[in-house]
């Protein structure tokens, strides 16, 4: 059992949970994730380890409440427990050792970019982060990223920072030159737009993919993605891949396949079929 130490709202539907998981806190590396099982019989939720404190023995999970299971997770209070956390899973991020990196985080994907920026900063790489949200209240991890380098904040409605998508700011940053690698995490259309910017410039671009996962060990095939014409499993071959090789259309198609089931589960939950009360 893993005790929840704190539960902090970061934006209208995103919460930060700090959870006791000493072994994972010690060995996790940027880019790796865990699979969380709230209680016996619950859905298994893959979540990036957004941060860790090896001394305290805790890991930070950032959860967007979009469906039944994620709503149940963000409803956990300090002192309550999570039945199981498996990990760290997946391959660590391919980090450069010198030069300048551009880290782009869209919405909740910013929490996935944070450990990458931390890893780069520890190696002495210059980090420029571009992060965005629909409006000011959706911008997360700004202060944490400011400790690691320059940060440009964008909002879709212009309520904070630069008006527009993160890709607008990324286009300008890339035009200035000097970027050795781009790491981009966020909604699939955002990552696809980033690789469309960097491909003609020949700037290596790493994206983190979020297909549906079940076992997280390469056995079920649920997380298969097409990269460079090959079928790969995001849980063991990724979740990060060369963005210029990713088949984003297939990824979007596979993600939409499960949307109807997720909506049905959420509807059942809202009708009172699940144990946790919803706002
Ligand atoms: P969102 O829809 O609010 O978008 C966040 C930001 O991304 C926007 O403010 C904008 O700057 C940028 N963006 C969005 N659409 C864009 C487009 N078409 N072109 C260019 N930029 C665009 O995001 P959200 O609701 O916080 O995130 C939800 C999505 O992120 C979900 O689809 C989720 O599955 C995905 N996600 C992905 C990962 C991952 O590892 N890849 C992790 C967490 C969440
Ligand atoms: Fe089952 Fe990746 S989650 S193969």
CSV table of C-alpha atoms and ligand atoms in Angstrom, one decimal:
chain,number,residue,atom,x,y,z
A,1,UNK,CA,0.0,0.0,0.0
A,2,UNK,CA,1.2,3.5,-0.8
A,3,UNK,CA,0.1,6.4,1.4
A,4,UNK,CA,-0.9,9.7,-0.2
A,5,UNK,CA,1.2,12.4,1.5
A,6,UNK,CA,-0.6,15.3,-0.2
A,7,UNK,CA,-3.1,16.1,-2.9
A,8,UNK,CA,-2.7,19.6,-4.5
A,9,UNK,CA,-5.0,20.9,-7.3
A,10,UNK,CA,-2.9,22.4,-10.1
A,11,UNK,CA,-5.6,23.4,-12.5
A,12,UNK,CA,-9.4,22.9,-12.8
A,13,UNK,CA,-9.0,19.2,-13.6
A,14,UNK,CA,-5.4,18.4,-12.8
A,15,UNK,CA,-4.1,17.4,-9.4
A,16,UNK,CA,-0.6,16.6,-8.0
A,17,UNK,CA,-0.4,13.6,-5.7
A,18,UNK,CA,2.7,13.0,-3.7
A,19,UNK,CA,2.8,9.3,-2.8
A,20,UNK,CA,5.1,7.1,-0.7
A,21,UNK,CA,7.0,4.8,-3.0
A,22,UNK,CA,10.7,4.7,-1.7
A,23,UNK,CA,12.2,2.2,-4.2
A,24,UNK,CA,10.7,4.0,-7.2
A,25,UNK,CA,11.8,7.4,-5.9
A,26,UNK,CA,15.4,6.1,-5.7
A,27,UNK,CA,15.7,4.5,-9.1
A,28,UNK,CA,13.3,6.3,-11.5
A,29,UNK,CA,14.8,8.2,-14.4
A,30,UNK,CA,13.4,11.0,-16.6
A,31,UNK,CA,10.8,9.6,-19.0
A,32,UNK,CA,9.8,6.6,-17.0
A,33,UNK,CA,6.3,6.0,-15.7
A,34,UNK,CA,4.4,3.8,-13.3
A,35,UNK,CA,1.1,1.9,-13.5
A,36,UNK,CA,-1.2,2.8,-10.6
A,37,UNK,CA,-3.9,0.5,-9.2
A,38,UNK,CA,-6.1,2.5,-6.8
A,39,UNK,CA,-7.7,-0.6,-5.3
A,40,UNK,CA,-8.3,-4.2,-6.1
A,41,UNK,CA,-10.3,-4.5,-9.4
A,42,UNK,CA,-9.6,-0.9,-10.4
A,43,UNK,CA,-8.4,0.2,-13.8
A,44,UNK,CA,-4.7,0.3,-14.2
A,45,UNK,CA,-3.6,3.9,-14.9
A,46,UNK,CA,-0.2,4.7,-16.5
A,47,UNK,CA,1.3,7.9,-15.1
A,48,UNK,CA,4.6,9.6,-15.6
A,49,UNK,CA,6.8,10.1,-12.5
A,50,UNK,CA,6.8,13.9,-12.7
A,51,UNK,CA,9.2,14.3,-9.8
A,52,UNK,CA,10.7,12.3,-6.9
A,53,UNK,CA,12.2,12.9,-3.5
A,54,UNK,CA,14.5,9.9,-2.7
A,55,UNK,CA,15.2,11.2,0.8
A,56,UNK,CA,11.5,11.4,1.7
A,57,UNK,CA,10.8,8.3,-0.3
A,58,UNK,CA,8.0,9.9,-2.4
A,59,UNK,CA,7.1,10.3,-6.0
A,60,UNK,CA,4.9,12.9,-7.7
A,61,UNK,CA,2.1,11.9,-9.9
A,62,UNK,CA,0.1,14.4,-11.9
A,63,UNK,CA,-3.4,13.3,-12.8
A,64,UNK,CA,-5.9,14.8,-15.2
A,65,UNK,CA,-9.4,13.8,-14.1
A,66,UNK,CA,-11.0,12.9,-17.5
A,67,UNK,CA,-12.7,9.6,-16.8
A,68,UNK,CA,-14.0,7.4,-14.0
A,69,UNK,CA,-10.7,6.0,-12.8
A,70,UNK,CA,-8.7,9.3,-12.9
A,71,UNK,CA,-11.6,11.1,-11.0
A,72,UNK,CA,-11.3,8.4,-8.3
A,73,UNK,CA,-7.6,9.0,-8.1
A,74,UNK,CA,-7.8,12.8,-7.8
A,75,UNK,CA,-10.4,12.3,-5.1
A,76,UNK,CA,-7.9,10.6,-2.8
A,77,UNK,CA,-7.1,12.5,0.4
A,78,UNK,CA,-3.8,12.8,2.3
A,79,UNK,CA,-3.6,9.7,4.5
A,80,UNK,CA,-5.5,7.5,2.1
A,81,UNK,CA,-3.7,4.8,0.2
A,82,UNK,CA,-3.2,3.4,-3.3
A,83,UNK,CA,-3.2,-0.4,-3.5
A,84,UNK,CA,-0.4,-0.8,-6.0
A,85,UNK,CA,2.2,1.1,-8.0
A,86,UNK,CA,4.3,-0.8,-10.5
A,87,UNK,CA,7.4,0.7,-11.9
A,88,UNK,CA,9.5,2.4,-12.9
A,89,UNK,CA,8.5,1.3,-16.4
A,90,UNK,CA,9.5,2.3,-19.9
A,91,UNK,CA,12.8,3.5,-21.3
A,92,UNK,CA,14.5,6.5,-19.8
A,93,UNK,CA,14.6,9.7,-21.9
A,94,UNK,CA,17.5,10.0,-24.4
A,95,UNK,CA,19.1,13.1,-22.8
A,96,UNK,CA,21.8,15.1,-24.6
A,97,UNK,CA,24.9,16.0,-22.5
A,98,UNK,CA,25.8,19.4,-24.0
A,99,UNK,CA,24.1,22.2,-25.9
A,100,UNK,CA,20.6,23.7,-25.8
A,101,UNK,CA,17.3,21.8,-25.5
A,102,UNK,CA,13.8,23.1,-26.2
A,103,UNK,CA,11.2,21.5,-23.9
A,104,UNK,CA,7.6,22.0,-25.0
A,105,UNK,CA,4.8,21.1,-22.7
A,106,UNK,CA,1.1,21.4,-23.7
A,107,UNK,CA,-1.4,21.4,-20.8
A,108,UNK,CA,-1.0,18.4,-18.5
A,109,UNK,CA,1.9,17.2,-20.7
A,110,UNK,CA,4.0,19.9,-19.0
A,111,UNK,CA,4.2,17.6,-16.0
A,112,UNK,CA,5.8,14.9,-18.3
A,113,UNK,CA,8.3,17.5,-19.6
A,114,UNK,CA,9.4,18.5,-16.1
A,115,UNK,CA,11.6,15.4,-15.3
A,116,UNK,CA,13.1,15.7,-18.7
A,117,UNK,CA,14.1,19.3,-18.1
A,118,UNK,CA,15.4,18.3,-14.7
A,119,UNK,CA,17.6,15.6,-16.2
A,120,UNK,CA,18.9,17.9,-18.8
A,121,UNK,CA,19.6,20.7,-16.3
A,122,UNK,CA,21.5,18.2,-14.1
A,123,UNK,CA,23.8,17.4,-17.0
A,124,UNK,CA,24.5,21.1,-17.6
A,125,UNK,CA,22.4,21.4,-20.7
A,126,UNK,CA,20.8,24.8,-21.3
A,127,UNK,CA,17.0,24.4,-21.2
A,128,UNK,CA,14.4,26.6,-22.7
A,129,UNK,CA,10.8,25.6,-21.8
A,130,UNK,CA,7.7,26.6,-23.7
A,131,UNK,CA,4.6,25.6,-21.8
A,132,UNK,CA,0.9,26.3,-22.5
A,133,UNK,CA,-2.6,26.0,-21.4
A,134,UNK,CA,-6.1,27.0,-22.5
A,135,UNK,CA,-6.0,30.0,-20.1
A,136,UNK,CA,-3.9,31.1,-17.0
A,137,UNK,CA,-5.6,28.6,-14.6
A,138,UNK,CA,-4.5,25.7,-16.9
A,139,UNK,CA,-0.8,26.5,-16.8
A,140,UNK,CA,1.1,24.1,-14.6
A,141,UNK,CA,4.7,23.5,-13.4
A,142,UNK,CA,5.8,27.0,-14.4
A,143,UNK,CA,7.7,27.7,-11.1
A,144,UNK,CA,9.4,24.3,-11.2
A,145,UNK,CA,10.6,24.8,-14.8
A,146,UNK,CA,11.8,28.4,-14.1
A,147,UNK,CA,14.3,26.8,-11.7
A,148,UNK,CA,15.8,24.9,-14.6
A,149,UNK,CA,16.1,27.6,-17.3
A,150,UNK,CA,14.1,30.1,-19.3
A,151,UNK,CA,10.4,29.6,-19.6
A,152,UNK,CA,7.9,31.1,-22.1
A,153,UNK,CA,4.3,30.7,-21.1
A,154,UNK,CA,1.5,30.7,-23.7
A,155,UNK,CA,-2.2,30.7,-23.3
A,156,UNK,CA,-4.8,30.0,-26.0
A,157,UNK,CA,-6.9,33.0,-24.9
A,158,UNK,CA,-4.0,35.4,-24.0
A,159,UNK,CA,-5.0,35.6,-20.4
A,160,UNK,CA,-1.4,35.0,-19.3
A,161,UNK,CA,1.9,35.1,-21.1
A,162,UNK,CA,2.1,35.0,-24.8
A,163,UNK,CA,-1.2,34.7,-26.7
A,164,UNK,CA,-1.4,31.5,-28.8
A,165,UNK,CA,-0.4,27.9,-28.9
A,166,UNK,CA,3.0,26.6,-27.7
A,167,UNK,CA,3.8,25.9,-31.3
A,168,UNK,CA,3.6,29.6,-32.2
A,169,UNK,CA,6.3,30.3,-29.6
A,170,UNK,CA,8.3,27.2,-30.7
A,171,UNK,CA,8.3,28.4,-34.3
A,172,UNK,CA,10.0,31.7,-33.2
A,173,UNK,CA,12.5,29.9,-30.9
A,174,UNK,CA,13.5,27.5,-33.6
A,175,UNK,CA,13.9,30.4,-36.1
A,176,UNK,CA,16.5,31.9,-33.8
A,177,UNK,CA,18.6,28.7,-34.2
A,178,UNK,CA,20.9,27.1,-31.6
A,179,UNK,CA,18.4,24.4,-30.6
A,180,UNK,CA,20.1,20.9,-30.6
A,181,UNK,CA,17.0,18.8,-29.6
A,182,UNK,CA,13.3,19.3,-29.0
A,183,UNK,CA,11.3,17.3,-26.4
A,184,UNK,CA,7.6,17.7,-26.8
A,185,UNK,CA,4.7,16.3,-24.7
A,186,UNK,CA,1.1,17.2,-24.8
A,187,UNK,CA,-2.0,16.5,-26.9
A,188,UNK,CA,-1.4,14.5,-30.0
A,189,UNK,CA,-2.2,17.3,-32.4
A,190,UNK,CA,0.3,19.5,-30.6
A,191,UNK,CA,3.1,16.9,-30.8
A,192,UNK,CA,2.3,16.4,-34.5
A,193,UNK,CA,2.4,20.2,-35.1
A,194,UNK,CA,5.8,20.4,-33.4
A,195,UNK,CA,7.3,17.6,-35.5
A,196,UNK,CA,6.0,19.4,-38.6
A,197,UNK,CA,7.9,22.5,-37.5
A,198,UNK,CA,11.2,20.7,-36.7
A,199,UNK,CA,11.3,18.1,-39.6
A,200,UNK,CA,12.2,20.7,-42.3
A,201,UNK,CA,14.8,22.1,-39.9
A,202,UNK,CA,16.3,18.7,-39.2
A,203,UNK,CA,16.1,19.2,-35.5
A,204,UNK,CA,15.9,15.9,-33.6
A,205,UNK,CA,12.5,15.8,-31.8
A,206,UNK,CA,11.4,13.4,-29.1
A,207,UNK,CA,7.8,13.0,-28.2
A,208,UNK,CA,6.1,11.0,-25.5
A,209,UNK,CA,3.2,8.8,-26.6
A,210,UNK,CA,0.1,8.0,-24.5
A,211,UNK,CA,-1.7,5.1,-26.1
A,212,UNK,CA,-4.0,3.0,-23.9
A,213,UNK,CA,-2.0,0.7,-21.7
A,214,UNK,CA,-3.0,-2.4,-19.8
A,215,UNK,CA,-0.2,-4.5,-18.4
A,216,UNK,CA,2.7,-2.1,-19.1
A,217,UNK,CA,5.1,-5.1,-19.8
A,218,UNK,CA,4.8,-5.6,-23.5
A,219,UNK,CA,2.5,-8.6,-23.2
A,220,UNK,CA,-1.0,-7.4,-24.1
A,221,UNK,CA,-0.3,-5.3,-27.2
A,222,UNK,CA,-2.7,-2.6,-26.1
A,223,UNK,CA,-0.2,0.2,-26.4
A,224,UNK,CA,1.1,-0.6,-29.9
A,225,UNK,CA,2.2,2.3,-32.0
A,226,UNK,CA,3.7,2.6,-35.5
A,227,UNK,CA,7.2,4.2,-35.5
A,228,UNK,CA,9.4,4.3,-38.6
A,229,UNK,CA,7.1,1.7,-40.2
A,230,UNK,CA,7.6,-0.8,-37.3
A,231,UNK,CA,5.0,-1.8,-34.8
A,232,UNK,CA,6.4,-1.0,-31.3
A,233,UNK,CA,5.0,-1.1,-27.8
A,234,UNK,CA,5.0,2.3,-26.0
A,235,UNK,CA,5.3,0.6,-22.6
A,236,UNK,CA,8.6,-1.2,-23.3
A,237,UNK,CA,10.0,0.5,-26.4
A,238,UNK,CA,8.9,4.0,-25.3
A,239,UNK,CA,7.0,5.9,-24.2
A,240,UNK,CA,9.3,8.4,-25.9
A,241,UNK,CA,10.1,8.1,-29.6
A,242,UNK,CA,11.7,9.9,-32.5
A,243,UNK,CA,8.8,12.3,-33.4
A,244,UNK,CA,9.7,12.4,-37.1
A,245,UNK,CA,9.1,8.6,-37.3
A,246,UNK,CA,5.8,8.4,-35.5
A,247,UNK,CA,2.5,7.7,-37.3
A,248,UNK,CA,0.3,10.2,-35.5
A,249,UNK,CA,-2.8,9.5,-37.6
A,250,UNK,CA,-2.8,5.8,-36.4
A,251,UNK,CA,-2.2,6.9,-32.8
A,252,UNK,CA,-5.2,9.3,-32.9
A,253,UNK,CA,-7.3,6.6,-34.5
A,254,UNK,CA,-6.5,4.1,-31.8
A,255,UNK,CA,-7.1,6.6,-29.0
A,256,UNK,CA,-10.5,7.5,-30.4
A,257,UNK,CA,-11.4,3.7,-30.5
A,258,UNK,CA,-11.6,3.6,-26.7
A,259,UNK,CA,-13.3,7.0,-26.2
A,260,UNK,CA,-16.8,5.6,-26.3
A,261,UNK,CA,-16.0,3.0,-23.6
A,262,UNK,CA,-14.5,5.7,-21.4
A,263,UNK,CA,-17.6,7.9,-21.8
A,264,UNK,CA,-19.8,4.9,-20.9
A,265,UNK,CA,-17.7,4.2,-17.7
A,266,UNK,CA,-17.8,7.9,-16.8
A,267,UNK,CA,-21.6,8.1,-17.3
A,268,UNK,CA,-22.1,5.0,-15.1
A,269,UNK,CA,-20.0,6.6,-12.5
A,270,UNK,CA,-21.9,9.9,-12.6
A,271,UNK,CA,-25.1,7.9,-12.1
A,272,UNK,CA,-23.8,6.6,-8.8
A,273,UNK,CA,-22.3,3.3,-9.9
A,274,UNK,CA,-18.9,4.2,-8.5
A,275,UNK,CA,-18.0,4.7,-4.9
A,276,UNK,CA,-16.5,8.2,-5.1
A,277,UNK,CA,-18.6,11.3,-5.2
A,278,UNK,CA,-18.1,13.7,-8.0
A,279,UNK,CA,-18.1,17.4,-8.1
B,1,LIG,P1,-5.1,21.1,-24.1
B,1,LIG,O1,-6.0,20.6,-25.1
B,1,LIG,O2,-5.6,22.1,-23.1
B,1,LIG,O3,-3.9,21.8,-24.8
B,1,LIG,C1,-2.8,22.2,-24.1
B,1,LIG,C2,-1.9,23.1,-25.0
B,1,LIG,O4,-1.4,22.4,-26.1
B,1,LIG,C3,-2.7,24.3,-25.6
B,1,LIG,O5,-2.7,25.3,-24.7
B,1,LIG,C4,-1.8,24.6,-26.8
B,1,LIG,O6,-0.7,25.4,-26.5
B,1,LIG,C5,-1.3,23.2,-27.2
B,1,LIG,N1,-2.1,22.7,-28.3
B,1,LIG,C6,-3.3,22.0,-28.2
B,1,LIG,N2,-3.7,21.7,-29.4
B,1,LIG,C7,-2.8,22.1,-30.3
B,1,LIG,C8,-2.7,22.1,-31.7
B,1,LIG,N3,-3.7,21.5,-32.5
B,1,LIG,N4,-1.6,22.6,-32.3
B,1,LIG,C9,-0.7,23.2,-31.5
B,1,LIG,N5,-0.7,23.3,-30.2
B,1,LIG,C10,-1.8,22.7,-29.6
B,1,LIG,O7,-4.4,19.9,-23.3
B,1,LIG,P2,-4.8,19.2,-22.0
B,1,LIG,O8,-6.2,19.0,-21.9
B,1,LIG,O9,-4.0,19.7,-20.8
B,1,LIG,O10,-4.1,17.8,-22.3
B,1,LIG,C11,-4.8,16.7,-22.6
B,1,LIG,C12,-4.2,15.9,-23.7
B,1,LIG,O11,-2.8,15.6,-23.5
B,1,LIG,C13,-4.9,14.6,-23.7
B,1,LIG,O12,-5.1,14.2,-25.1
B,1,LIG,C14,-3.9,13.7,-23.1
B,1,LIG,O13,-4.0,12.3,-23.6
B,1,LIG,C15,-2.6,14.3,-23.6
B,1,LIG,N6,-1.4,13.9,-22.7
B,1,LIG,C16,-0.4,13.3,-23.3
B,1,LIG,C17,0.7,12.9,-22.5
B,1,LIG,C18,1.8,12.2,-23.2
B,1,LIG,O14,2.6,11.6,-22.6
B,1,LIG,N7,1.9,12.4,-24.5
B,1,LIG,C19,0.7,13.0,-21.2
B,1,LIG,C20,-0.4,13.6,-20.6
B,1,LIG,C21,-1.5,14.0,-21.4
B,2,LIG,FE1,0.4,-4.0,-22.8
B,2,LIG,FE2,2.1,-2.2,-23.6
B,2,LIG,S1,0.5,-2.0,-22.1
B,2,LIG,S2,1.9,-4.2,-24.4
